[in-house]
CSV table of C-alpha atoms in Angstrom, one decimal:
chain,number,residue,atom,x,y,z
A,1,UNK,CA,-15.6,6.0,29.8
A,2,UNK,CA,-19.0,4.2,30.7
A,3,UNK,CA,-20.3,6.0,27.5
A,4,UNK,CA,-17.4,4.9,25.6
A,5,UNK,CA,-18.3,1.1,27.0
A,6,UNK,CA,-21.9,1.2,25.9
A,7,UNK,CA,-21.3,2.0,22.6
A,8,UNK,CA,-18.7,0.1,22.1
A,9,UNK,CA,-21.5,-3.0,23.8
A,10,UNK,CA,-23.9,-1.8,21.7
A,11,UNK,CA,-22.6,-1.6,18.5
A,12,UNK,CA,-20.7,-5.4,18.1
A,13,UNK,CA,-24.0,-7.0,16.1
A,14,UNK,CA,-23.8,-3.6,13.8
A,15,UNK,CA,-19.7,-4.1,13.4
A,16,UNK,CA,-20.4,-7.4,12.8
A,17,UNK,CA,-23.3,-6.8,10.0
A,18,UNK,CA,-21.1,-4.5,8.3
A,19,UNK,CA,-18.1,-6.5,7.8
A,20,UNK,CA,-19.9,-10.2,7.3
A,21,UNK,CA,-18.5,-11.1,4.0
A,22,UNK,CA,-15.4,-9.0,4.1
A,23,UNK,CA,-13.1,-11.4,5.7
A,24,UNK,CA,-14.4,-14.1,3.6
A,25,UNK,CA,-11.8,-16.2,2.4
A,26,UNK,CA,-9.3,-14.9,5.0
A,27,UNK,CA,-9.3,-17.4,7.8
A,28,UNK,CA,-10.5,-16.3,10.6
A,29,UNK,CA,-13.8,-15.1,11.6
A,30,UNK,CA,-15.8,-11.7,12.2
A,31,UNK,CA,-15.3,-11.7,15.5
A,32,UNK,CA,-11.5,-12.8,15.2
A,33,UNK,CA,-10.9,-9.9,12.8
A,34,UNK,CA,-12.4,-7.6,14.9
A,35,UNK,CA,-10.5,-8.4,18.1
A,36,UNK,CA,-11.6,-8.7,21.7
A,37,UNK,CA,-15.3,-7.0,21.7
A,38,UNK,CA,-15.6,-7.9,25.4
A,39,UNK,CA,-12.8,-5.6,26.4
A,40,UNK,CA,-13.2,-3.2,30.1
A,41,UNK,CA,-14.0,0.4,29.5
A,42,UNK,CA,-10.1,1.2,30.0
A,43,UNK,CA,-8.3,-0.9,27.3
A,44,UNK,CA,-7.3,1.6,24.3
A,45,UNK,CA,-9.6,0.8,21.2
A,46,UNK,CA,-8.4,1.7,17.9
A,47,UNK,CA,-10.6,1.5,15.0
A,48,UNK,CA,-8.9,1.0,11.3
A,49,UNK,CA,-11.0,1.9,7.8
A,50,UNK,CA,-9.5,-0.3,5.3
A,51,UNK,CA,-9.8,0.7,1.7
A,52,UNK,CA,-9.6,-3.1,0.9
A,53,UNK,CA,-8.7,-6.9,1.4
A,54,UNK,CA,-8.6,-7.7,-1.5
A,55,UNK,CA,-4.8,-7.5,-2.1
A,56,UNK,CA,-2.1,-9.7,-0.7
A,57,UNK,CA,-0.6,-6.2,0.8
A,58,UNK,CA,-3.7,-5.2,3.1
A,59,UNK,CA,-4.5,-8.4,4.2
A,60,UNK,CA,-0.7,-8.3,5.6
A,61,UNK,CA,-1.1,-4.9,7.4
A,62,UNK,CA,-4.6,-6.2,8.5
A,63,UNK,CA,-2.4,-9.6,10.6
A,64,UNK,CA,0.9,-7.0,11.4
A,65,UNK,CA,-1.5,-4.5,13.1
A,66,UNK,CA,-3.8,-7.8,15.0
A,67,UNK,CA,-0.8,-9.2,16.0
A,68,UNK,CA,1.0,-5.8,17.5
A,69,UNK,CA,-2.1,-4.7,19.1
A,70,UNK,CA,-2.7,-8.1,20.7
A,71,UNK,CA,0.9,-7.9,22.0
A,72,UNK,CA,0.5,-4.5,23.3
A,73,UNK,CA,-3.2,-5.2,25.0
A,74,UNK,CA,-4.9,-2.7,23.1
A,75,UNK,CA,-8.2,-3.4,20.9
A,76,UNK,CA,-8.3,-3.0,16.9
A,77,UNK,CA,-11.9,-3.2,14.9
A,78,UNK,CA,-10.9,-3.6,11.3
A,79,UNK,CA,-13.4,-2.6,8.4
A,80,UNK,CA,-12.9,-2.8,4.7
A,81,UNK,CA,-15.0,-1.3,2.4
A,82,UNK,CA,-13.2,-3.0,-0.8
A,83,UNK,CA,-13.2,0.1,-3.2
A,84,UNK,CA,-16.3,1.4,-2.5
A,85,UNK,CA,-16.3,4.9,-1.1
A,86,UNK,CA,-19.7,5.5,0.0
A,87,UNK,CA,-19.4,2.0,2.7
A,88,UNK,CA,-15.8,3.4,3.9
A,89,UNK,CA,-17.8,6.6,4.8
A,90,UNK,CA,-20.7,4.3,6.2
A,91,UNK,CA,-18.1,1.9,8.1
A,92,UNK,CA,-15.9,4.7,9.2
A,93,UNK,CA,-19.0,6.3,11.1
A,94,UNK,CA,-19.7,2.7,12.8
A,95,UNK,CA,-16.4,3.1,14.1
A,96,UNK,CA,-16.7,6.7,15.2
A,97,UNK,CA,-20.2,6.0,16.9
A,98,UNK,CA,-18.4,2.6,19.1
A,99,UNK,CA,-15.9,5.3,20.5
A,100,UNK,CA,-13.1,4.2,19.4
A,101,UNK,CA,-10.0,6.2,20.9
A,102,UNK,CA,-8.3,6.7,17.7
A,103,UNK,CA,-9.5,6.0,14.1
A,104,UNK,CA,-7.0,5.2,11.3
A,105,UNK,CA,-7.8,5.4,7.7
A,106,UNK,CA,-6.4,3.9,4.7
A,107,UNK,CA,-8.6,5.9,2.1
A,108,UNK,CA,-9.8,4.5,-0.8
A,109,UNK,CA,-10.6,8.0,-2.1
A,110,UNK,CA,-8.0,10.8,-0.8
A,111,UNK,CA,-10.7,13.5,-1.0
A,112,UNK,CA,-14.2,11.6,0.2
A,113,UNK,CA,-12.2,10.5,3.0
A,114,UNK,CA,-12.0,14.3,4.3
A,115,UNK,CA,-15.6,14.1,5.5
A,116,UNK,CA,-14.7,11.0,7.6
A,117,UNK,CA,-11.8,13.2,9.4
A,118,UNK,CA,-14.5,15.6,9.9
A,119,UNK,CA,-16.9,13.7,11.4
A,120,UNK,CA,-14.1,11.9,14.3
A,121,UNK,CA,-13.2,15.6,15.2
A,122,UNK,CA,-16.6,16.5,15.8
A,123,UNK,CA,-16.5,13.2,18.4
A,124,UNK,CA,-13.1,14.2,19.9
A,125,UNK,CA,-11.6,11.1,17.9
A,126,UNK,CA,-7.8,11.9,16.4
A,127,UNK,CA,-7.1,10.6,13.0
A,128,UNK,CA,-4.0,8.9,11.9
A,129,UNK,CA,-3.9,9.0,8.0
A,130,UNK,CA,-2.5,4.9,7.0
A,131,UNK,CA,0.5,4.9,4.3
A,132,UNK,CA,-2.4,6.9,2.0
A,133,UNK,CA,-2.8,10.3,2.6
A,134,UNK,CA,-6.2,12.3,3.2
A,135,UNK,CA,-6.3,15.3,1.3
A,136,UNK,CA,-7.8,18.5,2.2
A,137,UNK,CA,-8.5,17.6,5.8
A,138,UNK,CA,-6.8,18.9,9.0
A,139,UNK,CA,-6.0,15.1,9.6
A,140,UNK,CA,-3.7,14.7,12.8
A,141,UNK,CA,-1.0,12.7,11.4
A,142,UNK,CA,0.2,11.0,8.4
A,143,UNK,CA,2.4,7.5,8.8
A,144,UNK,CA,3.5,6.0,5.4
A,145,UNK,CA,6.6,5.6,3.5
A,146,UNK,CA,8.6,8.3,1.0
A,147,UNK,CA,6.4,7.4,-1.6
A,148,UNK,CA,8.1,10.0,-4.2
A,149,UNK,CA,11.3,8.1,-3.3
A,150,UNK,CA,9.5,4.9,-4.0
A,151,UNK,CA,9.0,6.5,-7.7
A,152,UNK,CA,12.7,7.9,-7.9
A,153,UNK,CA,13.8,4.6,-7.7
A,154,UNK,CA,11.6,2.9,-9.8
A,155,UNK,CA,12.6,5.2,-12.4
A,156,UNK,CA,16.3,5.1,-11.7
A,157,UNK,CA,16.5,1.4,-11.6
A,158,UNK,CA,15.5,1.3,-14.9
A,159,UNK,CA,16.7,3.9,-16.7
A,160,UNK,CA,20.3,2.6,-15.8
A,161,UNK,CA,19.1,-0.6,-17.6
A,162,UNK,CA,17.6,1.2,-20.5
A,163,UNK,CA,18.7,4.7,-20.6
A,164,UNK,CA,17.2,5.3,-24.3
A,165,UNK,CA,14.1,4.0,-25.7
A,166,UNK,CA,10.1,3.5,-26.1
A,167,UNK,CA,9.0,4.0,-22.5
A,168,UNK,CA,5.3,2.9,-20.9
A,169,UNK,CA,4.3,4.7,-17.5
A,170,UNK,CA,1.2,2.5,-15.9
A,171,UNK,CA,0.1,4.2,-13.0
A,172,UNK,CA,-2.0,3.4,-9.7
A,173,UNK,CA,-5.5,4.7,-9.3
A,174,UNK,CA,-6.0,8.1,-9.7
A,175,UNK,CA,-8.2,8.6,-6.6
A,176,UNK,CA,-5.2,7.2,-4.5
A,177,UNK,CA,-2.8,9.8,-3.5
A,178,UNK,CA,0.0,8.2,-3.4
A,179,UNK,CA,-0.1,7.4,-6.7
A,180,UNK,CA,0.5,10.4,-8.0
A,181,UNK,CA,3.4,10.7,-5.5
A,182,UNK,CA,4.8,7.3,-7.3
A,183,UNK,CA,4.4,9.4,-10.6
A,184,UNK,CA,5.8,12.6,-9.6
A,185,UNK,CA,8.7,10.8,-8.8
A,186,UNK,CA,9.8,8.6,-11.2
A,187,UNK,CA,8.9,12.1,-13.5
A,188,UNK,CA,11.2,13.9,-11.6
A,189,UNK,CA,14.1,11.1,-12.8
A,190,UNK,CA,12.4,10.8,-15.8
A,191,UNK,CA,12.1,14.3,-17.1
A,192,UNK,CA,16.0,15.2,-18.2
A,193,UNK,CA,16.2,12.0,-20.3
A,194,UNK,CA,12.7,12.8,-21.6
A,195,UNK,CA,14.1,16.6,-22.1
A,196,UNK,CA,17.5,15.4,-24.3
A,197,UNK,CA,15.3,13.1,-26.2
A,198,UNK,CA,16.9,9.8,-24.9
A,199,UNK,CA,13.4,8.5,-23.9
A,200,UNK,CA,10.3,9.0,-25.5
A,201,UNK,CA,7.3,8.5,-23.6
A,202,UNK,CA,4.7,6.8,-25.8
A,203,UNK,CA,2.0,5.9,-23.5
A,204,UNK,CA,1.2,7.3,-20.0
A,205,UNK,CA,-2.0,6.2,-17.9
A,206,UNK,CA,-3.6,5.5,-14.4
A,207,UNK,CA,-5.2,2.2,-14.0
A,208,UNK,CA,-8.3,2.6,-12.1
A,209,UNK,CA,-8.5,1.1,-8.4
A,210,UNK,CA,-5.2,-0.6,-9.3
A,211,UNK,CA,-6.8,-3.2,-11.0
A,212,UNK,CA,-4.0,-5.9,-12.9
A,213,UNK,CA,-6.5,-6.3,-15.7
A,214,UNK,CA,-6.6,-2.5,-16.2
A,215,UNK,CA,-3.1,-2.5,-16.6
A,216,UNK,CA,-3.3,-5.6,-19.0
A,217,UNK,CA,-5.7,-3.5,-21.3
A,218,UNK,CA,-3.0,0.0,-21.0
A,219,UNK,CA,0.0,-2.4,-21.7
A,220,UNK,CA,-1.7,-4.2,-24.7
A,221,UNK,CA,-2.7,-0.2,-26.1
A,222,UNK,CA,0.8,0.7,-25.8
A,223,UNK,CA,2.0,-2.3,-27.8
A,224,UNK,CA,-0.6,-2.0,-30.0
A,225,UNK,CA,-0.1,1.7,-30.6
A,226,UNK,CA,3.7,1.7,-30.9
A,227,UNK,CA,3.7,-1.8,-32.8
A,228,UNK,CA,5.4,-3.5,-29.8
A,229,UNK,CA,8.6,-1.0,-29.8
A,230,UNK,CA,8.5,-0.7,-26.1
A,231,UNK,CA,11.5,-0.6,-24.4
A,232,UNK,CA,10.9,-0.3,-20.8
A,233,UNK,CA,7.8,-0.3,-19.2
A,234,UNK,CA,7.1,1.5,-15.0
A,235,UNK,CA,4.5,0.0,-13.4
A,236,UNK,CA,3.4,1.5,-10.0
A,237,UNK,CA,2.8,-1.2,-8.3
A,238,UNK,CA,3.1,-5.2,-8.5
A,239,UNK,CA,-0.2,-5.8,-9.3
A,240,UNK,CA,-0.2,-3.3,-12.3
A,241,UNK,CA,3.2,-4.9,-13.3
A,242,UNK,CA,1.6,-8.4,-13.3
A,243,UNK,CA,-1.0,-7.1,-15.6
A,244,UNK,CA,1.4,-5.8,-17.8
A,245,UNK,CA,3.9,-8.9,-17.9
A,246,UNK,CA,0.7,-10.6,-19.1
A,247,UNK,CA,0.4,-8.1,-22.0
A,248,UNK,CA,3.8,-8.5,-22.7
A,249,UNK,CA,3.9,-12.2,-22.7
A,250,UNK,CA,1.1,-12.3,-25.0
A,251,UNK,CA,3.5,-10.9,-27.4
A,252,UNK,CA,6.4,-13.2,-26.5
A,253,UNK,CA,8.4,-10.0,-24.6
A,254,UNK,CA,8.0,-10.9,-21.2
A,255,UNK,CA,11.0,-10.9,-20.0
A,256,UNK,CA,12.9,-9.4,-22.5
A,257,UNK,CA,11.5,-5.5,-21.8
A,258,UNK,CA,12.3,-4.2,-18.4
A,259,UNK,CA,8.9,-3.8,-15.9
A,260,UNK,CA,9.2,-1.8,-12.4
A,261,UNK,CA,6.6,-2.8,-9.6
A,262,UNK,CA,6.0,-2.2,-6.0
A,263,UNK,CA,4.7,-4.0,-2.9
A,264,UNK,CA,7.1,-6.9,-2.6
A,265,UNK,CA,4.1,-9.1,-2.9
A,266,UNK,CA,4.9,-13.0,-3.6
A,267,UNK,CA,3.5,-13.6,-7.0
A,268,UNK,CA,6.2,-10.0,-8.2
A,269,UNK,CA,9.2,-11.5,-6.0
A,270,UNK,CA,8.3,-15.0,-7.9
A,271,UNK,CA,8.4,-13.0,-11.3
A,272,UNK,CA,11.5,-11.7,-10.5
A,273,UNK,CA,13.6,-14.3,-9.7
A,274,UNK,CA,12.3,-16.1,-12.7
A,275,UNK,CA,13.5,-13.0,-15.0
A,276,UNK,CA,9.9,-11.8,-16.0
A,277,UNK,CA,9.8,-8.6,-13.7
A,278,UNK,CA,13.1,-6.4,-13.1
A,279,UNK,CA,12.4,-5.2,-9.8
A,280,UNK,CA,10.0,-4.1,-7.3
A,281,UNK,CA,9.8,-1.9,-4.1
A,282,UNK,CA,10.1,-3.4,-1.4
A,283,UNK,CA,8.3,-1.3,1.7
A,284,UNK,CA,8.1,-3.6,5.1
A,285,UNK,CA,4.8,-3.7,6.0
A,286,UNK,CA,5.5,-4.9,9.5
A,287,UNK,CA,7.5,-1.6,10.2
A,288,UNK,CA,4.8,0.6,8.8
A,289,UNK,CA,2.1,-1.6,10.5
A,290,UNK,CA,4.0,-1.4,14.0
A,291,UNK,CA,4.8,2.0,13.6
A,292,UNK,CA,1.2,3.4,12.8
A,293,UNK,CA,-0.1,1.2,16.0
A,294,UNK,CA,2.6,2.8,18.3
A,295,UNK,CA,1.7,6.3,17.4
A,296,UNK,CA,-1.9,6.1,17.2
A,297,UNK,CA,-1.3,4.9,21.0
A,298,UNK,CA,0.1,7.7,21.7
A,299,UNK,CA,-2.9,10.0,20.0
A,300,UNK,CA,-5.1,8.1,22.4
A,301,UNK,CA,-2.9,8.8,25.5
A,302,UNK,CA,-2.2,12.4,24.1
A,303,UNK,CA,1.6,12.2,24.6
A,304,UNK,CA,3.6,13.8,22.0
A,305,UNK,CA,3.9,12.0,18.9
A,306,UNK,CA,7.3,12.0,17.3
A,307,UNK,CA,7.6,12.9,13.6
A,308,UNK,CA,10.0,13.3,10.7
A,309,UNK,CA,8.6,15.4,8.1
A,310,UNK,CA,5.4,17.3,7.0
A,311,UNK,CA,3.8,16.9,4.1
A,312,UNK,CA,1.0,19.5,2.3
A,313,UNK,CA,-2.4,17.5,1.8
A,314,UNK,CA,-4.4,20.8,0.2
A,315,UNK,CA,-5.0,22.5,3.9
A,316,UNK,CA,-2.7,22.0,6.0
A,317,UNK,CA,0.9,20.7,6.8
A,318,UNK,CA,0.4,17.4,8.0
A,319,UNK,CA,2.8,16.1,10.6
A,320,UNK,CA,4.4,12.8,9.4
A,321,UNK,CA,6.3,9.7,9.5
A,322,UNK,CA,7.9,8.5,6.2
A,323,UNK,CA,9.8,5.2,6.6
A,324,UNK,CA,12.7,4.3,3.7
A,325,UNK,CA,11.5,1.8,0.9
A,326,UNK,CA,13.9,-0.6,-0.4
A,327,UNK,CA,14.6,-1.6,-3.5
A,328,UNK,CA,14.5,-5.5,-4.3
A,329,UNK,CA,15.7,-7.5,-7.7
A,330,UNK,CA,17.1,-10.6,-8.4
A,331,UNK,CA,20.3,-10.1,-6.5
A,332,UNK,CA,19.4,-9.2,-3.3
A,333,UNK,CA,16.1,-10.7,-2.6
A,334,UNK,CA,17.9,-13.3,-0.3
A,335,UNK,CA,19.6,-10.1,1.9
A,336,UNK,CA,16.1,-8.6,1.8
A,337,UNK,CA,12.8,-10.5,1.4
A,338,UNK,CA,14.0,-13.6,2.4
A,339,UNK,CA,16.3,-11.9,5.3
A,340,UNK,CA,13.4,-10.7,6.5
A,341,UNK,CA,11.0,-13.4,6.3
A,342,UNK,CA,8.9,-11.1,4.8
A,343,UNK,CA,8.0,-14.8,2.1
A,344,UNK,CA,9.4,-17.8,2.4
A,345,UNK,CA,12.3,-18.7,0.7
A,346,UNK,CA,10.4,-22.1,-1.1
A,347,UNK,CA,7.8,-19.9,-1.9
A,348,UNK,CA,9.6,-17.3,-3.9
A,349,UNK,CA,11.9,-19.3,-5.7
A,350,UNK,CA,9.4,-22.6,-5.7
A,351,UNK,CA,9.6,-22.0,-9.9
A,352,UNK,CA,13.6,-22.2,-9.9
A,353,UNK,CA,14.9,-25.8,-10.4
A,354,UNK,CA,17.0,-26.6,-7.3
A,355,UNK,CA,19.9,-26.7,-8.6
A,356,UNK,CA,20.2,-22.9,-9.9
A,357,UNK,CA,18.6,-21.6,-6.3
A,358,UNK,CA,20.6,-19.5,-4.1
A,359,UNK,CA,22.4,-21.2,-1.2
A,360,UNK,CA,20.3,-20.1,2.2
């Protein structure tokens, strides 16, 4: 462990060169964000590789998981790379080198991020794969949601709404795994409507590092292309929903063609209560986040780690947690989001006149 405490004493100015500027705009310092650098030799460190910040989703798993691990008295040194592959690598090996007794990662890219897997074996270090899996790694555990069942209902919400028609698939990012877990399974629903010819897909496309505004530009193609005869449009996620409920609205059909989303961030729970989105998929990030810490604990103490599934990532069957998703519309956001605290009540419905908002 005196090894372990060097490194660890060492490498604080390098942790802290690496993230300055990640955490900007966030609230809280470097050395906050990082947590407790001046810990003894025997406190459990757990290092976490962020894909990115940049989304009102992360920066909630980032506080969930500061929060758990400062209630349990273990250490967590967060890094974000924000989208850029070649820093998670870079980041992932500052963590590795501070001998950190576990190292999570939230890939940005599901097959780079094998090397990183690689190189905490070679150290001794477990790796816990975070909601995204690493492909084509013998990664030591996987801790997400049932992200096909995330698509399956995305797709059977809305077919029930609009079980004939023009339909738009806008997909995550291509490099993210579980984005073509969300497609697979809303295709699985899909497919037999597809098959009779009740829906016609007219437009099908991945929207690069989930980006809104690459969504924007697929929506307003698809609109374009099919002279706005869209009927219902998936989206994978919130953010690429947004983007495409800003197509649509350009075109005066927000609101009046179905969009799916996913995250149950504030800005989709606001658009749905106002009528502009149909529905998103609400996955709670504090049970994923809590989860994730609990077992990486246990990797660190090497006690037996419980699971509920396995999933292939290329090489091996990974052992896995997958927690249920939720679906969330108008009609149960107060049971749900609100129950749940998960936004604030005044926030989500801030746009509603008083008046026609639900009694708390």
């Amino acid at each position: 462990m005196a090894f372990k405490k060097l490194k660890k004493t060492v490498a604080v100015l390098s942790i802290a060169a690496l993230t300055m500027g990640v955490f900007a705009g966030c609230g809280q310092s470097v050395e906050e964000q990082t947590s407790d650098n001046g810990a003894n030799d025997d406190k459990i460190v757990i290092g976490f590789s962020m894909d990115t910040l940049k989304e009102e989703r992360w920066q909630k798993d980032r506080d969930v998981l500061m929060a758990r691990a400062k209630e349990l008295g273990v250490e967590i040194l967060i890094q974000a790379a924000n989208g850029d592959d070649n820093k998670q690598i870079a980041q992932a090996e500052n963590l590795i080198s501070q001998g950190v007794d576990v190292l999570m990662v939230a890939p940005h890219n599901a097959e780079v991020a094998a090397s990183i897997v690689e190189a905490a074996h070679e150290e001794g270090i477990p790796v816990l794969s975070y909601d995204r899996l690493i492909k084509n790694s013998d990664v030591d555990v996987y801790v997400s949601f049932d992200n096909e069942k995330v698509g399956r209902l995305q797709a059977e919400y809305i077919t029930k709404l609009v079980p004939k028609g023009n339909y738009v698939y806008i997909g995550g990012a291509p490099t993210d795994n579980n984005a073509h877990l969300f497609k697979k399974g809303a295709m699985d629903i899909l497919k037999p409507f597809i098959d009779k010819g009740d829906i016609n897909l007219v437009y099908d496309q991945m929207s690069k590092d989930w980006q809104p505004s690459e969504a924007q530009k697929h929506m307003e193609n698809a609109l374009t292309a099919n002279k706005n005869k869209v009927d219902a449009v998936i989206c994978a996620n919130d953010g690429t929903g947004g983007g495409a409920i800003s197509a649509l609205a350009e075109q005066q059909l927000a609101g009046k063609v179905p969009v799916t989303g996913q995250d149950a961030e504030l800005a989709a729970c606001q658009r749905i209560v106002e009528g502009l989105q149909s529905m998103t998929v609400y996955k709670p990030i504090p049970k994923l986040a809590e989860t994730a810490l609990d077992t990486a604990i246990k990797l660190a103490k090497k006690e037996e780690v419980e699971t509920n599934n396995k999933v292939n990532n290329g090489k091996i069957d990974v052992p896995s947690v997958l927690l249920e998703p939720v679906v969330v519309d108008k009609e149960n956001m107060m049971d749900t989001i609100v129950k749940d605290n998960y936004h604030p009540f005044e926030e989500i419905y801030k746009n509603i006149p008083e008046d026609q908002r639900p009694k708390q």
